[in-house]
PDB file of C-alpha atoms in Angstrom:
ATOM      1  CA  MET V  24       9.875 -43.299 -33.573  1.00 70.00           C
ATOM      2  CA  ALA V  25       8.135 -40.103 -33.404  1.00 86.00           C
ATOM      3  CA  THR V  26       5.192 -39.882 -30.956  1.00 92.00           C
ATOM      4  CA  VAL V  27       2.597 -37.034 -30.705  1.00 95.00           C
ATOM      5  CA  GLU V  28       0.386 -36.923 -27.326  1.00 96.00           C
ATOM      6  CA  LEU V  29      -3.063 -35.274 -27.153  1.00 96.00           C
ATOM      7  CA  ARG V  30      -5.003 -34.801 -23.912  1.00 97.00           C
ATOM      8  CA  PHE V  31      -8.327 -33.164 -23.763  1.00 97.00           C
ATOM      9  CA  SER V  32     -11.304 -32.472 -21.589  1.00 96.00           C
ATOM     10  CA  ALA V  33     -13.948 -34.914 -22.049  1.00 96.00           C
ATOM     11  CA  LEU V  34     -16.379 -32.869 -24.089  1.00 96.00           C
ATOM     12  CA  PRO V  35     -17.728 -33.640 -27.446  1.00 96.00           C
ATOM     13  CA  GLU V  36     -16.680 -30.481 -29.195  1.00 96.00           C
ATOM     14  CA  HIS V  37     -12.998 -31.546 -28.600  1.00 97.00           C
ATOM     15  CA  VAL V  38     -13.394 -34.874 -30.841  1.00 97.00           C
ATOM     16  CA  ARG V  39     -13.351 -33.058 -34.046  1.00 96.00           C
ATOM     17  CA  THR V  40      -9.773 -31.364 -33.103  1.00 96.00           C
ATOM     18  CA  ALA V  41      -8.756 -34.872 -32.220  1.00 97.00           C
ATOM     19  CA  ARG V  42      -9.900 -36.304 -35.520  1.00 96.00           C
ATOM     20  CA  LEU V  43      -8.005 -33.398 -37.298  1.00 96.00           C
ATOM     21  CA  VAL V  44      -4.726 -33.786 -35.413  1.00 96.00           C
ATOM     22  CA  ALA V  45      -5.046 -37.675 -36.051  1.00 97.00           C
ATOM     23  CA  ALA V  46      -5.360 -37.180 -39.800  1.00 96.00           C
ATOM     24  CA  ALA V  47      -2.631 -34.635 -40.241  1.00 95.00           C
ATOM     25  CA  VAL V  48      -0.156 -36.854 -38.363  1.00 96.00           C
ATOM     26  CA  ALA V  49      -1.331 -39.855 -40.098  1.00 95.00           C
ATOM     27  CA  ARG V  50      -0.537 -38.286 -43.804  1.00 94.00           C
ATOM     28  CA  ARG V  51       2.761 -37.137 -42.517  1.00 93.00           C
ATOM     29  CA  ALA V  52       3.276 -40.696 -41.215  1.00 93.00           C
ATOM     30  CA  GLY V  53       2.918 -41.918 -44.768  1.00 92.00           C
ATOM     31  CA  VAL V  54      -0.550 -43.459 -44.171  1.00 94.00           C
ATOM     32  CA  ASP V  55      -2.111 -44.091 -47.479  1.00 92.00           C
ATOM     33  CA  GLU V  56      -4.444 -40.956 -48.659  1.00 91.00           C
ATOM     34  CA  ALA V  57      -7.348 -43.567 -49.453  1.00 90.00           C
ATOM     35  CA  VAL V  58      -7.110 -44.579 -45.987  1.00 93.00           C
ATOM     36  CA  LEU V  59      -7.288 -41.306 -44.030  1.00 94.00           C
ATOM     37  CA  ASP V  60     -11.336 -41.135 -43.984  1.00 94.00           C
ATOM     38  CA  GLU V  61     -11.088 -44.560 -41.912  1.00 95.00           C
ATOM     39  CA  VAL V  62      -8.294 -42.890 -39.487  1.00 96.00           C
ATOM     40  CA  ARG V  63     -10.677 -39.814 -39.088  1.00 95.00           C
ATOM     41  CA  LEU V  64     -13.785 -41.779 -38.522  1.00 95.00           C
ATOM     42  CA  ALA V  65     -12.104 -44.595 -36.399  1.00 96.00           C
ATOM     43  CA  VAL V  66     -10.455 -41.935 -33.948  1.00 97.00           C
ATOM     44  CA  GLY V  67     -13.759 -40.026 -33.955  1.00 96.00           C
ATOM     45  CA  GLU V  68     -15.770 -43.098 -32.703  1.00 95.00           C
ATOM     46  CA  ALA V  69     -13.075 -44.031 -30.350  1.00 96.00           C
ATOM     47  CA  CYS V  70     -12.765 -40.565 -28.958  1.00 97.00           C
ATOM     48  CA  SER V  71     -16.632 -40.028 -28.809  1.00 95.00           C
ATOM     49  CA  ARG V  72     -16.769 -43.472 -27.020  1.00 94.00           C
ATOM     50  CA  ALA V  73     -14.281 -42.212 -24.280  1.00 95.00           C
ATOM     51  CA  VAL V  74     -16.012 -38.779 -23.910  1.00 96.00           C
ATOM     52  CA  GLY V  75     -19.301 -40.590 -23.174  1.00 93.00           C
ATOM     53  CA  LEU V  76     -17.528 -43.094 -20.918  1.00 92.00           C
ATOM     54  CA  HIS V  77     -16.118 -40.234 -19.053  1.00 95.00           C
ATOM     55  CA  GLN V  78     -19.317 -38.058 -19.050  1.00 94.00           C
ATOM     56  CA  SER V  79     -21.612 -40.933 -17.843  1.00 91.00           C
ATOM     57  CA  GLY V  80     -19.150 -42.067 -15.092  1.00 92.00           C
ATOM     58  CA  GLY V  81     -18.460 -38.374 -13.973  1.00 94.00           C
ATOM     59  CA  ILE V  82     -14.837 -38.662 -14.396  1.00 95.00           C
ATOM     60  CA  SER V  83     -13.226 -35.363 -14.642  1.00 95.00           C
ATOM     61  CA  GLU V  84      -9.693 -36.639 -15.737  1.00 96.00           C
ATOM     62  CA  PRO V  85      -9.133 -35.900 -19.570  1.00 97.00           C
ATOM     63  CA  VAL V  86      -9.329 -38.251 -22.434  1.00 97.00           C
ATOM     64  CA  TRP V  87      -6.073 -39.036 -23.862  1.00 97.00           C
ATOM     65  CA  VAL V  88      -4.518 -39.747 -27.671  1.00 98.00           C
ATOM     66  CA  THR V  89      -1.190 -41.034 -28.247  1.00 98.00           C
ATOM     67  CA  LEU V  90      -0.197 -40.955 -32.169  1.00 97.00           C
ATOM     68  CA  THR V  91       2.877 -43.174 -33.075  1.00 97.00           C
ATOM     69  CA  GLU V  92       4.928 -43.186 -35.941  1.00 94.00           C
ATOM     70  CA  GLU V  93       7.122 -46.361 -36.631  1.00 92.00           C
ATOM     71  CA  GLU V  94       9.011 -47.678 -39.398  1.00 88.00           C
ATOM     72  CA  LYS V  95       6.363 -49.415 -41.115  1.00 92.00           C
ATOM     73  CA  LEU V  96       3.408 -48.796 -39.067  1.00 95.00           C
ATOM     74  CA  PHE V  97       1.166 -45.994 -37.534  1.00 96.00           C
ATOM     75  CA  SER V  98      -0.601 -46.513 -34.629  1.00 97.00           C
ATOM     76  CA  ILE V  99      -3.179 -44.334 -32.747  1.00 97.00           C
ATOM     77  CA  GLU V 100      -4.482 -45.432 -28.914  1.00 98.00           C
ATOM     78  CA  VAL V 101      -7.342 -43.608 -27.466  1.00 98.00           C
ATOM     79  CA  GLY V 102      -7.608 -43.951 -23.648  1.00 97.00           C
ATOM     80  CA  ASP V 103     -10.131 -43.261 -20.937  1.00 96.00           C
ATOM     81  CA  GLU V 104     -10.158 -43.602 -17.237  1.00 95.00           C
ATOM     82  CA  ALA V 105     -13.641 -45.020 -16.917  1.00 92.00           C
ATOM     83  CA  PRO V 106     -13.624 -48.418 -14.805  1.00 89.00           C
ATOM     84  CA  ARG V 107     -15.519 -51.178 -16.276  1.00 76.00           C
ATOM     85  CA  SER V 108     -15.260 -54.804 -16.885  1.00 62.00           C
ATOM     86  CA  ALA V 109     -13.702 -56.356 -20.341  1.00 51.00           C
ATOM     87  CA  PRO V 110     -15.693 -55.832 -23.601  1.00 50.00           C
ATOM     88  CA  GLY V 111     -18.114 -58.094 -24.141  1.00 51.00           C
ATOM     89  CA  ASP V 112     -18.893 -58.767 -20.430  1.00 50.00           C
ATOM     90  CA  SER V 113     -22.424 -57.191 -20.795  1.00 48.00           C
ATOM     91  CA  ALA V 114     -24.803 -58.871 -18.322  1.00 47.00           C
ATOM     92  CA  PRO V 115     -28.331 -58.401 -18.173  1.00 47.00           C
ATOM     93  CA  GLY V 116     -29.528 -55.913 -15.510  1.00 47.00           C
ATOM     94  CA  ALA V 117     -32.312 -56.498 -13.165  1.00 48.00           C
ATOM     95  CA  ASP V 118     -35.095 -56.298 -15.552  1.00 50.00           C
ATOM     96  CA  GLY V 119     -33.496 -59.259 -17.710  1.00 47.00           C
ATOM     97  CA  GLU V 120     -32.283 -56.056 -20.256  1.00 49.00           C
ATOM     98  CA  VAL V 121     -28.826 -55.348 -21.509  1.00 47.00           C
ATOM     99  CA  ASP V 122     -28.112 -51.592 -20.646  1.00 63.00           C
ATOM    100  CA  ALA V 123     -28.579 -49.353 -23.449  1.00 63.00           C
ATOM    101  CA  ASP V 124     -25.056 -47.816 -22.703  1.00 64.00           C
ATOM    102  CA  VAL V 125     -23.647 -51.152 -23.146  1.00 69.00           C
ATOM    103  CA  GLU V 126     -25.375 -51.923 -26.443  1.00 74.00           C
ATOM    104  CA  GLU V 127     -24.086 -48.289 -27.781  1.00 72.00           C
ATOM    105  CA  ASP V 128     -20.540 -49.079 -26.605  1.00 76.00           C
ATOM    106  CA  GLU V 129     -20.536 -52.469 -28.157  1.00 82.00           C
ATOM    107  CA  MET V 130     -21.921 -50.594 -31.514  1.00 85.00           C
ATOM    108  CA  GLY V 131     -19.077 -48.277 -31.525  1.00 82.00           C
ATOM    109  CA  LEU V 132     -16.754 -50.887 -31.228  1.00 89.00           C
ATOM    110  CA  ALA V 133     -18.203 -52.617 -33.759  1.00 90.00           C
ATOM    111  CA  VAL V 134     -17.887 -49.589 -35.976  1.00 90.00           C
ATOM    112  CA  ILE V 135     -14.106 -49.225 -35.187  1.00 92.00           C
ATOM    113  CA  SER V 136     -13.690 -52.950 -35.992  1.00 91.00           C
ATOM    114  CA  GLY V 137     -15.271 -52.433 -39.425  1.00 90.00           C
ATOM    115  CA  LEU V 138     -13.111 -49.493 -40.203  1.00 89.00           C
ATOM    116  CA  VAL V 139      -9.594 -50.781 -38.910  1.00 92.00           C
ATOM    117  CA  ASP V 140      -8.053 -54.267 -39.537  1.00 90.00           C
ATOM    118  CA  ASP V 141      -5.552 -54.136 -36.423  1.00 93.00           C
ATOM    119  CA  VAL V 142      -7.665 -53.124 -33.329  1.00 95.00           C
ATOM    120  CA  GLU V 143      -7.026 -53.894 -29.832  1.00 95.00           C
ATOM    121  CA  VAL V 144      -9.428 -52.775 -27.006  1.00 93.00           C
ATOM    122  CA  THR V 145      -8.354 -53.390 -23.339  1.00 93.00           C
ATOM    123  CA  ALA V 146     -10.662 -52.237 -20.212  1.00 90.00           C
ATOM    124  CA  GLY V 147     -10.244 -52.473 -16.747  1.00 90.00           C
ATOM    125  CA  GLU V 148     -10.907 -50.977 -13.118  1.00 91.00           C
ATOM    126  CA  THR V 149      -8.617 -48.035 -14.003  1.00 91.00           C
ATOM    127  CA  GLY V 150     -10.220 -47.429 -17.463  1.00 94.00           C
ATOM    128  CA  GLY V 151      -9.669 -48.537 -21.008  1.00 94.00           C
ATOM    129  CA  SER V 152      -8.085 -48.034 -24.426  1.00 96.00           C
ATOM    130  CA  ILE V 153      -8.253 -48.706 -28.024  1.00 96.00           C
ATOM    131  CA  ARG V 154      -5.094 -49.189 -29.962  1.00 97.00           C
ATOM    132  CA  MET V 155      -5.462 -49.133 -33.851  1.00 97.00           C
ATOM    133  CA  SER V 156      -2.781 -49.318 -36.509  1.00 96.00           C
ATOM    134  CA  TRP V 157      -2.216 -48.905 -40.335  1.00 95.00           C
ATOM    135  CA  PRO V 158       0.440 -49.629 -42.491  1.00 94.00           C
ATOM    136  CA  THR V 159       2.696 -46.828 -43.734  1.00 92.00           C
ATOM    137  CA  ALA V 160       4.334 -46.330 -47.132  1.00 81.00           C
ATOM    138  CA  PRO V 161       8.017 -45.405 -47.207  1.00 68.00           C
ATOM    139  CA  PRO V 162       8.704 -41.890 -47.535  1.00 61.00           C
ATOM    140  CA  ALA V 163       8.863 -41.075 -51.366  1.00 57.00           C
ATOM    141  CA  THR V 164      12.861 -40.404 -52.642  1.00 52.00           C
ATOM    142  CA  LEU V 165      13.646 -37.526 -54.567  1.00 48.00           C
ATOM    143  CA  LEU V 166      14.947 -38.192 -58.101  1.00 54.00           C
ATOM    144  CA  PRO V 167      18.279 -36.043 -58.832  1.00 59.00           C
TER     145      PRO V 167
END
């Protein structure tokens, strides 16, 4: 099992780098070429979400990305240190309106869910993560 770990300051300009690294590692892991755009978009959305949570919460800790190549599976986990309640626990504010940040967060999660079949979102008092995975093809065998 090969693992690549990436940590970056919660700045929007670093999201592009995370997307490029994710696509390169996914390609090397054997993710189908037709799926690489989905990997790039999903990682970009997850990283942008984490950056936004850090910036809105005034959190100086880095956003982290773990890319893991297993036997028939490639997974990416994007994590943040922003404390919050579990996804979908959005309650109306004092004026009866759901917070715009919560709506944007849920929209980002919907985009990721539309791009990735296997996605798991966790959130809690110490932060959260989005774990996404894709099947990989076995490496091509060279013919003699």
